[in-house]
PDB file of C-alpha atoms (C1' of nucleotides) in Angstrom:
ATOM      1  CA  MET Y   1     -37.172   8.007  -5.457  1.00  0.00           C
ATOM      2  CA  ASP Y   2     -33.905   6.426  -6.421  1.00  0.00           C
ATOM      3  CA  ASN Y   3     -32.355   9.489  -7.993  1.00  0.00           C
ATOM      4  CA  TYR Y   4     -31.421  11.369  -4.880  1.00  0.00           C
ATOM      5  CA  GLN Y   5     -28.349  13.564  -5.234  1.00  0.00           C
ATOM      6  CA  TYR Y   6     -25.578  13.937  -2.678  1.00  0.00           C
ATOM      7  CA  SER Y   7     -23.206  16.821  -2.139  1.00  0.00           C
ATOM      8  CA  ILE Y   8     -19.557  15.877  -1.819  1.00  0.00           C
ATOM      9  CA  ALA Y   9     -19.643  16.564   1.929  1.00  0.00           C
ATOM     10  CA  GLU Y  10     -22.675  14.318   2.414  1.00  0.00           C
ATOM     11  CA  LEU Y  11     -21.095  11.459   0.486  1.00  0.00           C
ATOM     12  CA  ALA Y  12     -17.842  11.862   2.315  1.00  0.00           C
ATOM     13  CA  GLN Y  13     -19.557  11.614   5.671  1.00  0.00           C
ATOM     14  CA  MET Y  14     -21.621   8.601   4.559  1.00  0.00           C
ATOM     15  CA  MET Y  15     -18.545   6.714   3.418  1.00  0.00           C
ATOM     16  CA  ASP Y  16     -16.314   7.943   6.200  1.00  0.00           C
ATOM     17  CA  VAL Y  17     -13.633   9.529   3.959  1.00  0.00           C
ATOM     18  CA  THR Y  18     -12.593  13.107   3.342  1.00  0.00           C
ATOM     19  CA  THR Y  19     -13.739  15.216   0.413  1.00  0.00           C
ATOM     20  CA  ARG Y  20     -10.111  15.327  -0.670  1.00  0.00           C
ATOM     21  CA  THR Y  21     -10.126  11.572  -1.082  1.00  0.00           C
ATOM     22  CA  ILE Y  22     -13.234  11.707  -3.261  1.00  0.00           C
ATOM     23  CA  ARG Y  23     -11.822  14.462  -5.458  1.00  0.00           C
ATOM     24  CA  TYR Y  24      -8.566  12.545  -5.759  1.00  0.00           C
ATOM     25  CA  TYR Y  25     -10.407   9.472  -7.023  1.00  0.00           C
ATOM     26  CA  GLU Y  26     -12.123  11.659  -9.610  1.00  0.00           C
ATOM     27  CA  GLU Y  27      -8.723  13.060 -10.614  1.00  0.00           C
ATOM     28  CA  LEU Y  28      -7.639   9.478 -11.326  1.00  0.00           C
ATOM     29  CA  GLY Y  29     -10.780   8.858 -13.325  1.00  0.00           C
ATOM     30  CA  LEU Y  30     -12.331   6.412 -10.854  1.00  0.00           C
ATOM     31  CA  ILE Y  31     -15.512   8.461 -10.434  1.00  0.00           C
ATOM     32  CA  ALA Y  32     -17.177  10.994 -12.724  1.00  0.00           C
ATOM     33  CA  PRO Y  33     -20.010  12.799 -10.934  1.00  0.00           C
ATOM     34  CA  GLU Y  34     -22.508  15.043 -12.591  1.00  0.00           C
ATOM     35  CA  ARG Y  35     -21.872  18.786 -12.405  1.00  0.00           C
ATOM     36  CA  LYS Y  36     -24.330  21.613 -11.765  1.00  0.00           C
ATOM     37  CA  GLY Y  37     -22.237  24.568 -12.748  1.00  0.00           C
ATOM     38  CA  SER Y  38     -18.986  23.798 -11.025  1.00  0.00           C
ATOM     39  CA  VAL Y  39     -20.334  21.892  -8.089  1.00  0.00           C
ATOM     40  CA  ARG Y  40     -20.298  18.059  -8.037  1.00  0.00           C
ATOM     41  CA  LEU Y  41     -23.483  16.052  -7.580  1.00  0.00           C
ATOM     42  CA  TYR Y  42     -23.325  12.345  -6.762  1.00  0.00           C
ATOM     43  CA  ASN Y  43     -26.069   9.786  -7.373  1.00  0.00           C
ATOM     44  CA  GLU Y  44     -26.579   6.190  -6.204  1.00  0.00           C
ATOM     45  CA  GLY Y  45     -24.369   4.802  -8.906  1.00  0.00           C
ATOM     46  CA  ASP Y  46     -21.517   6.987  -7.856  1.00  0.00           C
ATOM     47  CA  ARG Y  47     -22.055   5.976  -4.245  1.00  0.00           C
ATOM     48  CA  VAL Y  48     -21.931   2.267  -5.120  1.00  0.00           C
ATOM     49  CA  ARG Y  49     -18.821   2.845  -7.205  1.00  0.00           C
ATOM     50  CA  LEU Y  50     -17.109   4.628  -4.344  1.00  0.00           C
ATOM     51  CA  LYS Y  51     -18.025   1.784  -2.022  1.00  0.00           C
ATOM     52  CA  LEU Y  52     -16.368  -0.676  -4.403  1.00  0.00           C
ATOM     53  CA  ILE Y  53     -13.270   1.462  -4.452  1.00  0.00           C
ATOM     54  CA  LEU Y  54     -13.084   1.564  -0.660  1.00  0.00           C
ATOM     55  CA  ARG Y  55     -13.548  -2.168  -0.379  1.00  0.00           C
ATOM     56  CA  GLY Y  56     -10.719  -2.694  -2.835  1.00  0.00           C
ATOM     57  CA  ARG Y  57      -8.554  -0.364  -0.817  1.00  0.00           C
ATOM     58  CA  ARG Y  58      -9.257  -2.253   2.394  1.00  0.00           C
ATOM     59  CA  LEU Y  59      -8.264  -5.412   0.614  1.00  0.00           C
ATOM     60  CA  GLY Y  60      -4.867  -3.939  -0.196  1.00  0.00           C
ATOM     61  CA  PHE Y  61      -5.332  -3.232  -3.913  1.00  0.00           C
ATOM     62  CA  SER Y  62      -3.673  -0.134  -5.327  1.00  0.00           C
ATOM     63  CA  LEU Y  63      -5.931   2.481  -6.914  1.00  0.00           C
ATOM     64  CA  GLN Y  64      -4.531   1.506 -10.279  1.00  0.00           C
ATOM     65  CA  GLU Y  65      -5.511  -2.097  -9.771  1.00  0.00           C
ATOM     66  CA  ILE Y  66      -8.937  -0.966  -8.652  1.00  0.00           C
ATOM     67  CA  GLU Y  67      -9.288   1.138 -11.797  1.00  0.00           C
ATOM     68  CA  GLU Y  68      -8.450  -1.908 -13.909  1.00  0.00           C
ATOM     69  CA  MET Y  69     -11.105  -3.937 -12.119  1.00  0.00           C
ATOM     70  CA  LEU Y  70     -13.749  -1.263 -12.440  1.00  0.00           C
ATOM     71  CA  SER Y  71     -12.924  -0.846 -16.085  1.00  0.00           C
ATOM     72  CA  LEU Y  72     -14.095  -4.393 -16.609  1.00  0.00           C
ATOM     73  CA  TYR Y  73     -17.575  -3.102 -15.995  1.00  0.00           C
ATOM     74  CA  ASP Y  74     -17.271  -0.329 -18.560  1.00  0.00           C
ATOM     75  CA  ALA Y  75     -16.636  -2.383 -21.629  1.00  0.00           C
ATOM     76  CA  ASP Y  76     -18.382  -1.476 -24.883  1.00  0.00           C
ATOM     77  CA  PRO Y  77     -20.785  -4.377 -25.473  1.00  0.00           C
ATOM     78  CA  THR Y  78     -20.889  -3.747 -29.244  1.00  0.00           C
ATOM     79  CA  GLU Y  79     -17.214  -4.374 -29.819  1.00  0.00           C
ATOM     80  CA  VAL Y  80     -16.486  -8.102 -29.974  1.00  0.00           C
ATOM     81  CA  LYS Y  81     -12.736  -7.633 -29.867  1.00  0.00           C
ATOM     82  CA  GLN Y  82     -13.067  -5.493 -26.703  1.00  0.00           C
ATOM     83  CA  LEU Y  83     -15.411  -7.979 -25.074  1.00  0.00           C
ATOM     84  CA  GLN Y  84     -12.949 -10.818 -25.612  1.00  0.00           C
ATOM     85  CA  GLU Y  85     -10.098  -8.711 -24.235  1.00  0.00           C
ATOM     86  CA  VAL Y  86     -12.075  -7.738 -21.160  1.00  0.00           C
ATOM     87  CA  ILE Y  87     -13.016 -11.350 -20.531  1.00  0.00           C
ATOM     88  CA  ARG Y  88      -9.398 -12.331 -20.779  1.00  0.00           C
ATOM     89  CA  ARG Y  89      -8.309  -9.725 -18.293  1.00  0.00           C
ATOM     90  CA  GLY Y  90     -11.159 -10.605 -16.049  1.00  0.00           C
ATOM     91  CA  ASP Y  91     -10.141 -14.256 -16.006  1.00  0.00           C
ATOM     92  CA  GLN Y  92      -6.610 -13.223 -15.111  1.00  0.00           C
ATOM     93  CA  LYS Y  93      -7.873 -11.152 -12.196  1.00  0.00           C
ATOM     94  CA  ILE Y  94     -10.110 -13.986 -11.053  1.00  0.00           C
ATOM     95  CA  LYS Y  95      -7.132 -16.269 -10.895  1.00  0.00           C
ATOM     96  CA  GLU Y  96      -5.068 -13.786  -8.959  1.00  0.00           C
ATOM     97  CA  ILE Y  97      -7.849 -13.389  -6.410  1.00  0.00           C
ATOM     98  CA  GLU Y  98      -8.195 -17.132  -6.049  1.00  0.00           C
ATOM     99  CA  ASP Y  99      -4.465 -17.285  -5.267  1.00  0.00           C
ATOM    100  CA  GLN Y 100      -4.812 -14.477  -2.829  1.00  0.00           C
ATOM    101  CA  ILE Y 101      -7.672 -16.238  -1.018  1.00  0.00           C
ATOM    102  CA  LYS Y 102      -5.543 -19.393  -0.703  1.00  0.00           C
ATOM    103  CA  ASP Y 103      -2.656 -17.361   0.726  1.00  0.00           C
ATOM    104  CA  LEU Y 104      -4.961 -15.645   3.179  1.00  0.00           C
ATOM    105  CA  GLN Y 105      -6.443 -18.978   4.231  1.00  0.00           C
ATOM    106  CA  ALA Y 106      -2.901 -20.211   4.839  1.00  0.00           C
ATOM    107  CA  VAL Y 107      -2.138 -17.240   7.031  1.00  0.00           C
ATOM    108  CA  HIS Y 108      -5.416 -17.863   8.846  1.00  0.00           C
ATOM    109  CA  GLY Y 109      -4.504 -21.486   9.444  1.00  0.00           C
ATOM    110  CA  GLU Y 110      -1.099 -20.613  10.797  1.00  0.00           C
ATOM    111  CA  LEU Y 111      -2.525 -18.062  13.223  1.00  0.00           C
ATOM    112  CA  ILE Y 112      -5.060 -20.582  14.441  1.00  0.00           C
ATOM    113  CA  GLU Y 113      -2.299 -23.085  14.981  1.00  0.00           C
ATOM    114  CA  LEU Y 114      -0.190 -20.508  16.819  1.00  0.00           C
ATOM    115  CA  ARG Y 115      -3.127 -19.614  18.995  1.00  0.00           C
ATOM    116  CA  ALA Y 116      -3.524 -23.246  20.024  1.00  0.00           C
ATOM    117  CA  LYS Y 117       0.115 -23.529  20.986  1.00  0.00           C
ATOM    118  CA  LEU Y 118       0.088 -20.368  23.007  1.00  0.00           C
ATOM    119  CA  ASN Y 119      -3.050 -21.504  24.740  1.00  0.00           C
ATOM    120  CA  LYS Y 120      -1.504 -24.854  25.621  1.00  0.00           C
ATOM    121  CA  THR Y 121       1.574 -23.091  27.065  1.00  0.00           C
ATOM    122  CA  LEU Y 122      -0.758 -20.971  29.113  1.00  0.00           C
ATOM    123  CA  GLN Y 123      -2.718 -23.930  30.442  1.00  0.00           C
ATOM    124  CA  GLU Y 124       0.435 -25.722  31.476  1.00  0.00           C
ATOM    125  CA  LYS Y 125       1.583 -22.678  33.338  1.00  0.00           C
ATOM    126  CA  TRP Y 126      -1.658 -22.795  35.318  1.00  0.00           C
ATOM    127  CA  LYS Y 127      -1.062 -26.431  36.263  1.00  0.00           C
ATOM    128  CA  GLY Y 128       2.429 -25.523  37.383  1.00  0.00           C
ATOM    129  CA  GLU Y 129       1.243 -22.554  39.442  1.00  0.00           C
ATOM    130  CA  SER Y 130      -1.741 -24.345  41.094  1.00  0.00           C
ATOM    131  CA  SER Y 131       0.474 -27.086  42.527  1.00  0.00           C
ATOM    132  CA  LYS Y 132       2.696 -24.602  44.421  1.00  0.00           C
TER     133      LYS Y 132
ATOM    134  CA  MET T   1      23.028 -29.856   7.287  1.00  0.00           C
ATOM    135  CA  ASP T   2      20.322 -27.366   7.984  1.00  0.00           C
ATOM    136  CA  ASN T   3      22.604 -24.536   9.103  1.00  0.00           C
ATOM    137  CA  TYR T   4      23.737 -23.249   5.747  1.00  0.00           C
ATOM    138  CA  GLN T   5      24.443 -19.536   5.665  1.00  0.00           C
ATOM    139  CA  TYR T   6      23.447 -17.138   2.919  1.00  0.00           C
ATOM    140  CA  SER T   7      25.036 -13.879   1.908  1.00  0.00           C
ATOM    141  CA  ILE T   8      22.593 -10.980   1.426  1.00  0.00           C
ATOM    142  CA  ALA T   9      23.047 -11.169  -2.323  1.00  0.00           C
ATOM    143  CA  GLU T  10      22.223 -14.888  -2.400  1.00  0.00           C
ATOM    144  CA  LEU T  11      19.155 -14.414  -0.272  1.00  0.00           C
ATOM    145  CA  ALA T  12      18.014 -11.518  -2.381  1.00  0.00           C
ATOM    146  CA  GLN T  13      18.264 -13.524  -5.561  1.00  0.00           C
ATOM    147  CA  MET T  14      16.466 -16.512  -4.047  1.00  0.00           C
ATOM    148  CA  MET T  15      13.569 -14.373  -2.920  1.00  0.00           C
ATOM    149  CA  ASP T  16      13.587 -12.083  -5.953  1.00  0.00           C
ATOM    150  CA  VAL T  17      14.019  -8.852  -4.091  1.00  0.00           C
ATOM    151  CA  THR T  18      16.914  -6.367  -3.880  1.00  0.00           C
ATOM    152  CA  THR T  19      19.459  -6.250  -1.106  1.00  0.00           C
ATOM    153  CA  ARG T  20      18.149  -2.765  -0.295  1.00  0.00           C
ATOM    154  CA  THR T  21      14.754  -4.288   0.511  1.00  0.00           C
ATOM    155  CA  ILE T  22      16.283  -6.799   2.898  1.00  0.00           C
ATOM    156  CA  ARG T  23      18.353  -4.192   4.630  1.00  0.00           C
ATOM    157  CA  TYR T  24      15.311  -1.970   4.933  1.00  0.00           C
ATOM    158  CA  TYR T  25      13.375  -4.762   6.642  1.00  0.00           C
ATOM    159  CA  GLU T  26      16.230  -5.146   9.099  1.00  0.00           C
ATOM    160  CA  GLU T  27      16.144  -1.416   9.726  1.00  0.00           C
ATOM    161  CA  LEU T  28      12.493  -1.798  10.701  1.00  0.00           C
ATOM    162  CA  GLY T  29      13.384  -4.688  13.023  1.00  0.00           C
ATOM    163  CA  LEU T  30      11.652  -7.326  10.877  1.00  0.00           C
ATOM    164  CA  ILE T  31      14.795  -9.473  10.464  1.00  0.00           C
ATOM    165  CA  ALA T  32      17.936  -9.685  12.578  1.00  0.00           C
ATOM    166  CA  PRO T  33      20.611 -11.705  10.827  1.00  0.00           C
ATOM    167  CA  GLU T  34      23.805 -12.838  12.410  1.00  0.00           C
ATOM    168  CA  ARG T  35      26.954 -10.757  11.789  1.00  0.00           C
ATOM    169  CA  LYS T  36      30.434 -11.913  10.994  1.00  0.00           C
ATOM    170  CA  GLY T  37      32.339  -8.706  11.512  1.00  0.00           C
ATOM    171  CA  SER T  38      30.156  -6.204   9.713  1.00  0.00           C
ATOM    172  CA  VAL T  39      28.790  -8.576   7.046  1.00  0.00           C
ATOM    173  CA  ARG T  40      25.337 -10.111   7.407  1.00  0.00           C
ATOM    174  CA  LEU T  41      24.821 -13.880   7.448  1.00  0.00           C
ATOM    175  CA  TYR T  42      21.353 -15.303   6.971  1.00  0.00           C
ATOM    176  CA  ASN T  43      20.211 -18.768   8.006  1.00  0.00           C
ATOM    177  CA  GLU T  44      17.119 -20.847   7.282  1.00  0.00           C
ATOM    178  CA  GLY T  45      15.094 -19.138   9.955  1.00  0.00           C
ATOM    179  CA  ASP T  46      15.826 -15.749   8.445  1.00  0.00           C
ATOM    180  CA  ARG T  47      14.836 -17.076   5.031  1.00  0.00           C
ATOM    181  CA  VAL T  48      11.505 -18.338   6.251  1.00  0.00           C
ATOM    182  CA  ARG T  49      10.864 -15.114   8.051  1.00  0.00           C
ATOM    183  CA  LEU T  50      11.573 -13.085   4.947  1.00  0.00           C
ATOM    184  CA  LYS T  51       9.260 -15.356   2.975  1.00  0.00           C
ATOM    185  CA  LEU T  52       6.491 -14.652   5.505  1.00  0.00           C
ATOM    186  CA  ILE T  53       7.099 -10.922   5.100  1.00  0.00           C
ATOM    187  CA  LEU T  54       6.892 -11.105   1.325  1.00  0.00           C
ATOM    188  CA  ARG T  55       3.692 -13.098   1.437  1.00  0.00           C
ATOM    189  CA  GLY T  56       2.230 -10.482   3.745  1.00  0.00           C
ATOM    190  CA  ARG T  57       3.263  -7.783   1.378  1.00  0.00           C
ATOM    191  CA  ARG T  58       1.619  -9.558  -1.577  1.00  0.00           C
ATOM    192  CA  LEU T  59      -1.541  -9.759   0.441  1.00  0.00           C
ATOM    193  CA  GLY T  60      -1.530  -5.981   0.887  1.00  0.00           C
ATOM    194  CA  PHE T  61      -0.455  -5.717   4.496  1.00  0.00           C
ATOM    195  CA  SER T  62       1.745  -2.789   5.525  1.00  0.00           C
ATOM    196  CA  LEU T  63       5.170  -3.589   6.943  1.00  0.00           C
ATOM    197  CA  GLN T  64       3.925  -2.413  10.306  1.00  0.00           C
ATOM    198  CA  GLU T  65       1.010  -4.826  10.229  1.00  0.00           C
ATOM    199  CA  ILE T  66       3.434  -7.572   9.229  1.00  0.00           C
ATOM    200  CA  GLU T  67       5.673  -6.711  12.130  1.00  0.00           C
ATOM    201  CA  GLU T  68       2.697  -6.976  14.501  1.00  0.00           C
ATOM    202  CA  MET T  69       1.842 -10.376  13.124  1.00  0.00           C
ATOM    203  CA  LEU T  70       5.399 -11.642  13.312  1.00  0.00           C
ATOM    204  CA  SER T  71       5.699 -10.366  16.870  1.00  0.00           C
ATOM    205  CA  LEU T  72       2.975 -12.831  17.841  1.00  0.00           C
ATOM    206  CA  TYR T  73       5.568 -15.566  17.321  1.00  0.00           C
ATOM    207  CA  ASP T  74       8.119 -13.836  19.493  1.00  0.00           C
ATOM    208  CA  ALA T  75       6.198 -13.813  22.767  1.00  0.00           C
ATOM    209  CA  ASP T  76       7.985 -14.669  26.025  1.00  0.00           C
ATOM    210  CA  PRO T  77       6.391 -17.999  27.060  1.00  0.00           C
ATOM    211  CA  THR T  78       7.271 -17.442  30.732  1.00  0.00           C
ATOM    212  CA  GLU T  79       5.179 -14.290  31.108  1.00  0.00           C
ATOM    213  CA  VAL T  80       1.529 -15.173  31.635  1.00  0.00           C
ATOM    214  CA  LYS T  81       0.396 -11.580  31.194  1.00  0.00           C
ATOM    215  CA  GLN T  82       2.239 -11.359  27.901  1.00  0.00           C
ATOM    216  CA  LEU T  83       0.866 -14.649  26.685  1.00  0.00           C
ATOM    217  CA  GLN T  84      -2.667 -13.497  27.360  1.00  0.00           C
ATOM    218  CA  GLU T  85      -2.077 -10.235  25.573  1.00  0.00           C
ATOM    219  CA  VAL T  86      -0.594 -11.915  22.528  1.00  0.00           C
ATOM    220  CA  ILE T  87      -3.469 -14.336  22.334  1.00  0.00           C
ATOM    221  CA  ARG T  88      -5.906 -11.412  22.454  1.00  0.00           C
ATOM    222  CA  ARG T  89      -4.109  -9.570  19.658  1.00  0.00           C
ATOM    223  CA  GLY T  90      -3.900 -12.822  17.718  1.00  0.00           C
ATOM    224  CA  ASP T  91      -7.637 -13.387  17.997  1.00  0.00           C
ATOM    225  CA  GLN T  92      -8.244  -9.867  16.760  1.00  0.00           C
ATOM    226  CA  LYS T  93      -6.019 -10.418  13.731  1.00  0.00           C
ATOM    227  CA  ILE T  94      -7.755 -13.752  13.042  1.00  0.00           C
ATOM    228  CA  LYS T  95     -11.076 -11.994  12.955  1.00  0.00           C
ATOM    229  CA  GLU T  96      -9.796  -9.311  10.617  1.00  0.00           C
ATOM    230  CA  ILE T  97      -8.437 -11.905   8.238  1.00  0.00           C
ATOM    231  CA  GLU T  98     -11.709 -13.790   8.284  1.00  0.00           C
ATOM    232  CA  ASP T  99     -13.466 -10.583   7.284  1.00  0.00           C
ATOM    233  CA  GLN T 100     -10.953 -10.008   4.549  1.00  0.00           C
ATOM    234  CA  ILE T 101     -11.449 -13.517   3.178  1.00  0.00           C
ATOM    235  CA  LYS T 102     -15.178 -12.884   3.074  1.00  0.00           C
ATOM    236  CA  ASP T 103     -14.737  -9.634   1.194  1.00  0.00           C
ATOM    237  CA  LEU T 104     -12.356 -11.224  -1.234  1.00  0.00           C
ATOM    238  CA  GLN T 105     -14.830 -14.029  -1.855  1.00  0.00           C
ATOM    239  CA  ALA T 106     -17.471 -11.410  -2.552  1.00  0.00           C
ATOM    240  CA  VAL T 107     -15.220  -9.730  -5.121  1.00  0.00           C
ATOM    241  CA  HIS T 108     -14.535 -13.104  -6.634  1.00  0.00           C
ATOM    242  CA  GLY T 109     -18.219 -13.862  -6.882  1.00  0.00           C
ATOM    243  CA  GLU T 110     -18.961 -10.532  -8.569  1.00  0.00           C
ATOM    244  CA  LEU T 111     -16.222 -11.044 -11.127  1.00  0.00           C
ATOM    245  CA  ILE T 112     -17.533 -14.516 -11.931  1.00  0.00           C
ATOM    246  CA  GLU T 113     -20.970 -13.073 -12.376  1.00  0.00           C
ATOM    247  CA  LEU T 114     -19.665 -10.321 -14.605  1.00  0.00           C
ATOM    248  CA  ARG T 115     -17.749 -12.819 -16.663  1.00  0.00           C
ATOM    249  CA  ALA T 116     -20.943 -14.751 -17.269  1.00  0.00           C
ATOM    250  CA  LYS T 117     -22.789 -11.703 -18.430  1.00  0.00           C
ATOM    251  CA  LEU T 118     -20.014 -10.665 -20.798  1.00  0.00           C
ATOM    252  CA  ASN T 119     -19.873 -14.136 -22.204  1.00  0.00           C
ATOM    253  CA  LYS T 120     -23.582 -14.191 -22.798  1.00  0.00           C
ATOM    254  CA  THR T 121     -23.382 -10.854 -24.598  1.00  0.00           C
ATOM    255  CA  LEU T 122     -20.604 -12.295 -26.724  1.00  0.00           C
ATOM    256  CA  GLN T 123     -22.617 -15.397 -27.608  1.00  0.00           C
ATOM    257  CA  GLU T 124     -25.580 -13.375 -28.664  1.00  0.00           C
ATOM    258  CA  LYS T 125     -23.370 -11.309 -30.877  1.00  0.00           C
ATOM    259  CA  TRP T 126     -22.283 -14.472 -32.610  1.00  0.00           C
ATOM    260  CA  LYS T 127     -25.895 -15.541 -33.235  1.00  0.00           C
ATOM    261  CA  GLY T 128     -26.636 -12.080 -34.673  1.00  0.00           C
ATOM    262  CA  GLU T 129     -23.578 -12.151 -36.913  1.00  0.00           C
ATOM    263  CA  SER T 130     -24.066 -15.657 -38.205  1.00  0.00           C
ATOM    264  CA  SER T 131     -27.624 -14.931 -39.462  1.00  0.00           C
ATOM    265  CA  LYS T 132     -26.462 -12.096 -41.731  1.00  0.00           C
TER     266      LYS T 132
ATOM    267  C1'  DA A   1     -24.884  44.518   1.958  1.00  0.00           C
ATOM    268  C1'  DT A   2     -22.254  41.698   4.834  1.00  0.00           C
ATOM    269  C1'  DT A   3     -21.473  37.619   7.036  1.00  0.00           C
ATOM    270  C1'  DT A   4     -21.703  32.621   6.958  1.00  0.00           C
ATOM    271  C1'  DC A   5     -21.263  28.253   4.878  1.00  0.00           C
ATOM    272  C1'  DC A   6     -20.056  25.193   1.362  1.00  0.00           C
ATOM    273  C1'  DT A   7     -17.798  24.571  -2.647  1.00  0.00           C
ATOM    274  C1'  DT A   8     -13.994  24.932  -6.170  1.00  0.00           C
ATOM    275  C1'  DT A   9      -9.108  24.897  -7.902  1.00  0.00           C
ATOM    276  C1'  DT A  10      -4.186  25.238  -7.008  1.00  0.00           C
ATOM    277  C1'  DA A  11      -0.327  23.994  -4.727  1.00  0.00           C
ATOM    278  C1'  DC A  12       2.836  22.538  -1.467  1.00  0.00           C
ATOM    279  C1'  DG A  13       3.587  18.958   2.478  1.00  0.00           C
ATOM    280  C1'  DT A  14       3.796  14.102   4.276  1.00  0.00           C
ATOM    281  C1'  DT A  15       4.462   9.031   4.943  1.00  0.00           C
ATOM    282  C1'  DA A  16       5.624   4.341   3.453  1.00  0.00           C
ATOM    283  C1'  DA A  17       8.547   1.520   0.907  1.00  0.00           C
ATOM    284  C1'  DC A  18      11.860   1.328  -1.261  1.00  0.00           C
ATOM    285  C1'  DG A  19      15.577   3.045  -5.566  1.00  0.00           C
ATOM    286  C1'  DT A  20      19.908   4.901  -6.567  1.00  0.00           C
ATOM    287  C1'  DC A  21      24.397   6.564  -5.978  1.00  0.00           C
ATOM    288  C1'  DA A  22      28.714   7.579  -3.580  1.00  0.00           C
ATOM    289  C1'  DA A  23      32.362   6.673  -0.435  1.00  0.00           C
ATOM    290  C1'  DT A  24      34.615   3.137   2.255  1.00  0.00           C
ATOM    291  C1'  DT A  25      36.122  -1.405   3.761  1.00  0.00           C
ATOM    292  C1'  DA A  26      37.294  -6.294   3.617  1.00  0.00           C
ATOM    293  C1'  DG A  27      38.485 -10.446   1.287  1.00  0.00           C
ATOM    294  C1'  DT A  28      40.798 -12.841  -2.742  1.00  0.00           C
ATOM    295  C1'  DT A  29      42.733 -13.625  -7.063  1.00  0.00           C
ATOM    296  C1'  DG A  30      46.302 -12.904 -10.723  1.00  0.00           C
TER     297       DG A  30
ATOM    298  C1'  DC L   1      50.888  -5.658  -4.172  1.00  0.00           C
ATOM    299  C1'  DA L   2      47.525  -4.098  -7.384  1.00  0.00           C
ATOM    300  C1'  DA L   3      43.068  -4.889  -9.048  1.00  0.00           C
ATOM    301  C1'  DC L   4      38.559  -6.914  -8.646  1.00  0.00           C
ATOM    302  C1'  DT L   5      34.527  -8.211  -6.324  1.00  0.00           C
ATOM    303  C1'  DA L   6      31.045  -7.970  -2.850  1.00  0.00           C
ATOM    304  C1'  DA L   7      29.648  -5.894   1.276  1.00  0.00           C
ATOM    305  C1'  DT L   8      28.635  -1.739   4.439  1.00  0.00           C
ATOM    306  C1'  DT L   9      26.783   2.821   5.830  1.00  0.00           C
ATOM    307  C1'  DG L  10      24.842   7.280   4.609  1.00  0.00           C
ATOM    308  C1'  DA L  11      22.219  10.180   2.158  1.00  0.00           C
ATOM    309  C1'  DC L  12      19.243  12.002  -1.169  1.00  0.00           C
ATOM    310  C1'  DG L  13      15.485  10.798  -4.723  1.00  0.00           C
ATOM    311  C1'  DT L  14      10.884   8.815  -6.042  1.00  0.00           C
ATOM    312  C1'  DT L  15       5.972   7.271  -6.204  1.00  0.00           C
ATOM    313  C1'  DA L  16       1.328   6.532  -4.342  1.00  0.00           C
ATOM    314  C1'  DA L  17      -2.293   8.267  -1.702  1.00  0.00           C
ATOM    315  C1'  DC L  18      -3.737  11.424   0.251  1.00  0.00           C
ATOM    316  C1'  DG L  19      -3.388  15.908   4.113  1.00  0.00           C
ATOM    317  C1'  DT L  20      -3.503  20.710   4.601  1.00  0.00           C
ATOM    318  C1'  DA L  21      -3.773  25.394   3.719  1.00  0.00           C
ATOM    319  C1'  DA L  22      -4.782  29.443   0.762  1.00  0.00           C
ATOM    320  C1'  DA L  23      -7.543  32.068  -2.406  1.00  0.00           C
ATOM    321  C1'  DA L  24     -11.848  32.780  -4.671  1.00  0.00           C
ATOM    322  C1'  DG L  25     -16.781  32.055  -5.982  1.00  0.00           C
ATOM    323  C1'  DG L  26     -21.858  31.371  -5.162  1.00  0.00           C
ATOM    324  C1'  DA L  27     -26.035  31.021  -2.406  1.00  0.00           C
ATOM    325  C1'  DA L  28     -28.585  31.834   1.740  1.00  0.00           C
ATOM    326  C1'  DA L  29     -29.567  33.899   6.050  1.00  0.00           C
ATOM    327  C1'  DT L  30     -29.385  38.001   9.043  1.00  0.00           C
TER     328       DT L  30
END
DNA sequence: ATTTCCTTTTACGTTAACGTCAATTAGTTG
DNA sequence: CAACTAATTGACGTTAACGTAAAAGGAAAT
């Protein structure tokens, strides 16, 4: 069965966050779980959505940026004007991410280069020591 | 001449940040400009360092993480033990960045896919409209 | 029925990364 | 020398993203 329900505590433990964090995301409109009375019930979709949020957070996006990205998935497919707007915003975000990947690759390259230099310094120190 | 000096206001304007930001980074030990009396004087090295900080910030790193990364460049090359430690921390950071690049590429791929779907929906709407 | 456990809402507290403002000082221009 | 102009330190304010604690409700086990 794919329609298993999670309590907030279960979901929190699965995703390794606190319940406060999950409720806070709901407060911001990032998640909207079902309710049975007053208690929240989360399904697979909610879990996936939370996972997307957490990945975005790890990548350094603000919760507002994350909301904007998630909203791209919630567009009304019957409204042409909306579709066009969402595609435009999506393209913008895609470009930003491409830039970010390039910057990250630059940082990566620089660290690799630094590592090589440090290693060389280290090797030369060995040669100097071994001849004493 | 490569040893031109900048005032804090000049540097701030060049890098498009406020002077407060620059002073705050100094407070955290991220930059250490020369002083002529009490007034700060920045050189090319300081400018490059600030640029690195700002790139790190754009990429979502905390100022503390940025400090740790910059500190990799400040290792004492005469201390073998230190060199080894710095290389170890550097390797760790390199791995993290590789993971981050992979995650970002995943996000990129998902957005591209979404874009394709939205576009298809849009095309079909056109066909539907044009036959009316 | 009472205790236990999980949940809810409300509300105040905290940290990072600055913004903003005030008071003071140092250099220079009319 | 008076009046700007730009710099400095100090201090309090602000926002995002939660942490933490208190009060109250419902269901289940003893």
